[in-house]
Amino acid sequence: MEVRLAQWLLASVFIVMGGFRLWQALHGVATSDITLLLSTGEVVLGVLIAAGWKLRLLTLLAAALLLADAALSHPFWRYAGGQMLATQLLQFMKNMGLVGGLLLLSVAGGAKRR
């Protein structure tokens, strides 16, 4: 049961954040075509993880995407101090925590449960 809950919680990150960006675009927030495409993919990825479809493959893919996002979007090492360093470090480490959870789910999620 705990593994299933972890699966749904990790999937919810992708569903909610991708869905939120799509919702904003539907309500007039300027959004690039690439953001729309990536957000749609994020929602689909989250739904498939929640459903358990090809869980090992999808969780490893999601972990790789979050690693890339952390390195490209949250370069805390570029800041000497202040609020921007703290914000970027927090976002980077949040992604690392999610990567860790996805890696654990890639191993535990496919295991036969009693």
PDB file of C-alpha atoms in Angstrom:
ATOM      1  CA  MET A   1       0.000   0.000   0.000  1.00  0.00           C
ATOM      2  CA  GLU A   2       2.843   2.420   0.816  1.00  0.00           C
ATOM      3  CA  VAL A   3       4.441   1.891  -2.591  1.00  0.00           C
ATOM      4  CA  ARG A   4       1.132   2.586  -4.334  1.00  0.00           C
ATOM      5  CA  LEU A   5       0.669   5.795  -2.317  1.00  0.00           C
ATOM      6  CA  ALA A   6       4.219   6.899  -3.190  1.00  0.00           C
ATOM      7  CA  GLN A   7       3.459   6.149  -6.850  1.00  0.00           C
ATOM      8  CA  TRP A   8       0.335   8.329  -6.811  1.00  0.00           C
ATOM      9  CA  LEU A   9       2.027  11.167  -4.923  1.00  0.00           C
ATOM     10  CA  LEU A  10       4.986  11.250  -7.314  1.00  0.00           C
ATOM     11  CA  ALA A  11       2.603  11.106 -10.298  1.00  0.00           C
ATOM     12  CA  SER A  12       0.570  13.979  -8.840  1.00  0.00           C
ATOM     13  CA  VAL A  13       3.554  16.334  -9.158  1.00  0.00           C
ATOM     14  CA  PHE A  14       3.545  15.886 -12.938  1.00  0.00           C
ATOM     15  CA  ILE A  15      -0.244  15.951 -13.283  1.00  0.00           C
ATOM     16  CA  VAL A  16      -0.755  19.047 -11.143  1.00  0.00           C
ATOM     17  CA  MET A  17       2.141  21.133 -12.446  1.00  0.00           C
ATOM     18  CA  GLY A  18       1.580  20.264 -16.114  1.00  0.00           C
ATOM     19  CA  GLY A  19      -2.144  20.730 -15.672  1.00  0.00           C
ATOM     20  CA  PHE A  20      -1.643  24.063 -13.927  1.00  0.00           C
ATOM     21  CA  ARG A  21       0.381  25.455 -16.839  1.00  0.00           C
ATOM     22  CA  LEU A  22      -2.241  24.221 -19.314  1.00  0.00           C
ATOM     23  CA  TRP A  23      -5.005  25.770 -17.179  1.00  0.00           C
ATOM     24  CA  GLN A  24      -3.150  29.088 -17.147  1.00  0.00           C
ATOM     25  CA  ALA A  25      -2.792  28.999 -20.931  1.00  0.00           C
ATOM     26  CA  LEU A  26      -6.520  28.334 -21.302  1.00  0.00           C
ATOM     27  CA  HIS A  27      -7.172  31.414 -19.178  1.00  0.00           C
ATOM     28  CA  GLY A  28      -5.054  33.800 -21.212  1.00  0.00           C
ATOM     29  CA  VAL A  29      -1.588  33.529 -19.710  1.00  0.00           C
ATOM     30  CA  ALA A  30       0.955  33.859 -22.512  1.00  0.00           C
ATOM     31  CA  THR A  31       2.500  30.415 -23.003  1.00  0.00           C
ATOM     32  CA  SER A  32       4.925  29.239 -25.657  1.00  0.00           C
ATOM     33  CA  ASP A  33       4.113  26.296 -27.895  1.00  0.00           C
ATOM     34  CA  ILE A  34       7.007  24.316 -26.415  1.00  0.00           C
ATOM     35  CA  THR A  35       5.666  24.902 -22.894  1.00  0.00           C
ATOM     36  CA  LEU A  36       2.235  23.689 -24.005  1.00  0.00           C
ATOM     37  CA  LEU A  37       3.782  20.585 -25.544  1.00  0.00           C
ATOM     38  CA  LEU A  38       5.969  19.832 -22.523  1.00  0.00           C
ATOM     39  CA  SER A  39       3.099  20.465 -20.099  1.00  0.00           C
ATOM     40  CA  THR A  40       0.845  18.103 -22.025  1.00  0.00           C
ATOM     41  CA  GLY A  41       3.588  15.479 -21.951  1.00  0.00           C
ATOM     42  CA  GLU A  42       4.014  16.044 -18.232  1.00  0.00           C
ATOM     43  CA  VAL A  43       0.311  15.396 -17.578  1.00  0.00           C
ATOM     44  CA  VAL A  44       0.368  12.239 -19.723  1.00  0.00           C
ATOM     45  CA  LEU A  45       3.531  11.024 -17.974  1.00  0.00           C
ATOM     46  CA  GLY A  46       1.910  11.583 -14.576  1.00  0.00           C
ATOM     47  CA  VAL A  47      -1.271   9.750 -15.533  1.00  0.00           C
ATOM     48  CA  LEU A  48       0.713   6.787 -16.872  1.00  0.00           C
ATOM     49  CA  ILE A  49       2.849   6.630 -13.715  1.00  0.00           C
ATOM     50  CA  ALA A  50      -0.280   6.803 -11.550  1.00  0.00           C
ATOM     51  CA  ALA A  51      -1.796   3.966 -13.572  1.00  0.00           C
ATOM     52  CA  GLY A  52       1.386   1.903 -13.247  1.00  0.00           C
ATOM     53  CA  TRP A  53       1.905   1.491 -16.999  1.00  0.00           C
ATOM     54  CA  LYS A  54       5.516   0.491 -17.767  1.00  0.00           C
ATOM     55  CA  LEU A  55       6.357   1.903 -14.358  1.00  0.00           C
ATOM     56  CA  ARG A  56      10.084   1.143 -14.330  1.00  0.00           C
ATOM     57  CA  LEU A  57      10.686   2.735 -17.727  1.00  0.00           C
ATOM     58  CA  LEU A  58       8.520   5.782 -17.055  1.00  0.00           C
ATOM     59  CA  THR A  59       9.924   6.497 -13.602  1.00  0.00           C
ATOM     60  CA  LEU A  60      13.470   6.310 -14.970  1.00  0.00           C
ATOM     61  CA  LEU A  61      12.466   8.656 -17.809  1.00  0.00           C
ATOM     62  CA  ALA A  62      10.837  11.059 -15.346  1.00  0.00           C
ATOM     63  CA  ALA A  63      13.951  10.975 -13.136  1.00  0.00           C
ATOM     64  CA  ALA A  64      16.167  11.806 -16.116  1.00  0.00           C
ATOM     65  CA  LEU A  65      13.892  14.685 -17.115  1.00  0.00           C
ATOM     66  CA  LEU A  66      13.966  16.102 -13.587  1.00  0.00           C
ATOM     67  CA  LEU A  67      17.756  15.841 -13.465  1.00  0.00           C
ATOM     68  CA  ALA A  68      17.967  17.817 -16.713  1.00  0.00           C
ATOM     69  CA  ASP A  69      15.425  20.338 -15.434  1.00  0.00           C
ATOM     70  CA  ALA A  70      17.369  20.815 -12.214  1.00  0.00           C
ATOM     71  CA  ALA A  71      20.638  21.444 -14.025  1.00  0.00           C
ATOM     72  CA  LEU A  72      19.166  23.713 -16.708  1.00  0.00           C
ATOM     73  CA  SER A  73      16.495  25.604 -14.765  1.00  0.00           C
ATOM     74  CA  HIS A  74      17.943  25.909 -11.264  1.00  0.00           C
ATOM     75  CA  PRO A  75      21.694  26.714 -11.536  1.00  0.00           C
ATOM     76  CA  PHE A  76      22.202  27.709  -7.903  1.00  0.00           C
ATOM     77  CA  TRP A  77      25.988  27.583  -8.394  1.00  0.00           C
ATOM     78  CA  ARG A  78      25.808  30.787 -10.467  1.00  0.00           C
ATOM     79  CA  TYR A  79      24.747  32.899  -7.483  1.00  0.00           C
ATOM     80  CA  ALA A  80      27.048  34.221  -4.777  1.00  0.00           C
ATOM     81  CA  GLY A  81      24.354  34.598  -2.163  1.00  0.00           C
ATOM     82  CA  GLY A  82      21.070  36.188  -1.327  1.00  0.00           C
ATOM     83  CA  GLN A  83      17.510  35.223  -2.060  1.00  0.00           C
ATOM     84  CA  MET A  84      18.162  34.023  -5.615  1.00  0.00           C
ATOM     85  CA  LEU A  85      20.757  31.491  -4.397  1.00  0.00           C
ATOM     86  CA  ALA A  86      18.372  30.243  -1.713  1.00  0.00           C
ATOM     87  CA  THR A  87      15.455  29.957  -4.166  1.00  0.00           C
ATOM     88  CA  GLN A  88      17.455  28.149  -6.836  1.00  0.00           C
ATOM     89  CA  LEU A  89      19.069  25.800  -4.313  1.00  0.00           C
ATOM     90  CA  LEU A  90      15.642  24.954  -2.860  1.00  0.00           C
ATOM     91  CA  GLN A  91      14.212  24.190  -6.319  1.00  0.00           C
ATOM     92  CA  PHE A  92      17.292  22.165  -7.294  1.00  0.00           C
ATOM     93  CA  MET A  93      17.114  20.076  -4.113  1.00  0.00           C
ATOM     94  CA  LYS A  94      13.343  19.597  -4.508  1.00  0.00           C
ATOM     95  CA  ASN A  95      14.055  18.051  -7.896  1.00  0.00           C
ATOM     96  CA  MET A  96      16.787  15.868  -6.381  1.00  0.00           C
ATOM     97  CA  GLY A  97      14.323  14.600  -3.773  1.00  0.00           C
ATOM     98  CA  LEU A  98      11.809  13.770  -6.489  1.00  0.00           C
ATOM     99  CA  VAL A  99      14.528  12.014  -8.500  1.00  0.00           C
ATOM    100  CA  GLY A 100      15.323   9.899  -5.429  1.00  0.00           C
ATOM    101  CA  GLY A 101      11.670   8.975  -4.992  1.00  0.00           C
ATOM    102  CA  LEU A 102      11.328   8.093  -8.675  1.00  0.00           C
ATOM    103  CA  LEU A 103      14.441   5.910  -8.534  1.00  0.00           C
ATOM    104  CA  LEU A 104      13.062   4.067  -5.513  1.00  0.00           C
ATOM    105  CA  LEU A 105       9.706   3.642  -7.254  1.00  0.00           C
ATOM    106  CA  SER A 106      11.446   2.279 -10.363  1.00  0.00           C
ATOM    107  CA  VAL A 107      12.777  -0.556  -8.209  1.00  0.00           C
ATOM    108  CA  ALA A 108       9.927  -1.089  -5.744  1.00  0.00           C
ATOM    109  CA  GLY A 109       6.979  -0.290  -7.997  1.00  0.00           C
ATOM    110  CA  GLY A 110       7.344  -3.331 -10.187  1.00  0.00           C
ATOM    111  CA  ALA A 111       7.866  -5.755  -7.317  1.00  0.00           C
ATOM    112  CA  LYS A 112       5.181  -8.355  -6.672  1.00  0.00           C
ATOM    113  CA  ARG A 113       3.182  -7.431  -3.623  1.00  0.00           C
ATOM    114  CA  ARG A 114       1.896  -9.975  -1.109  1.00  0.00           C
TER     115      ARG A 114
END
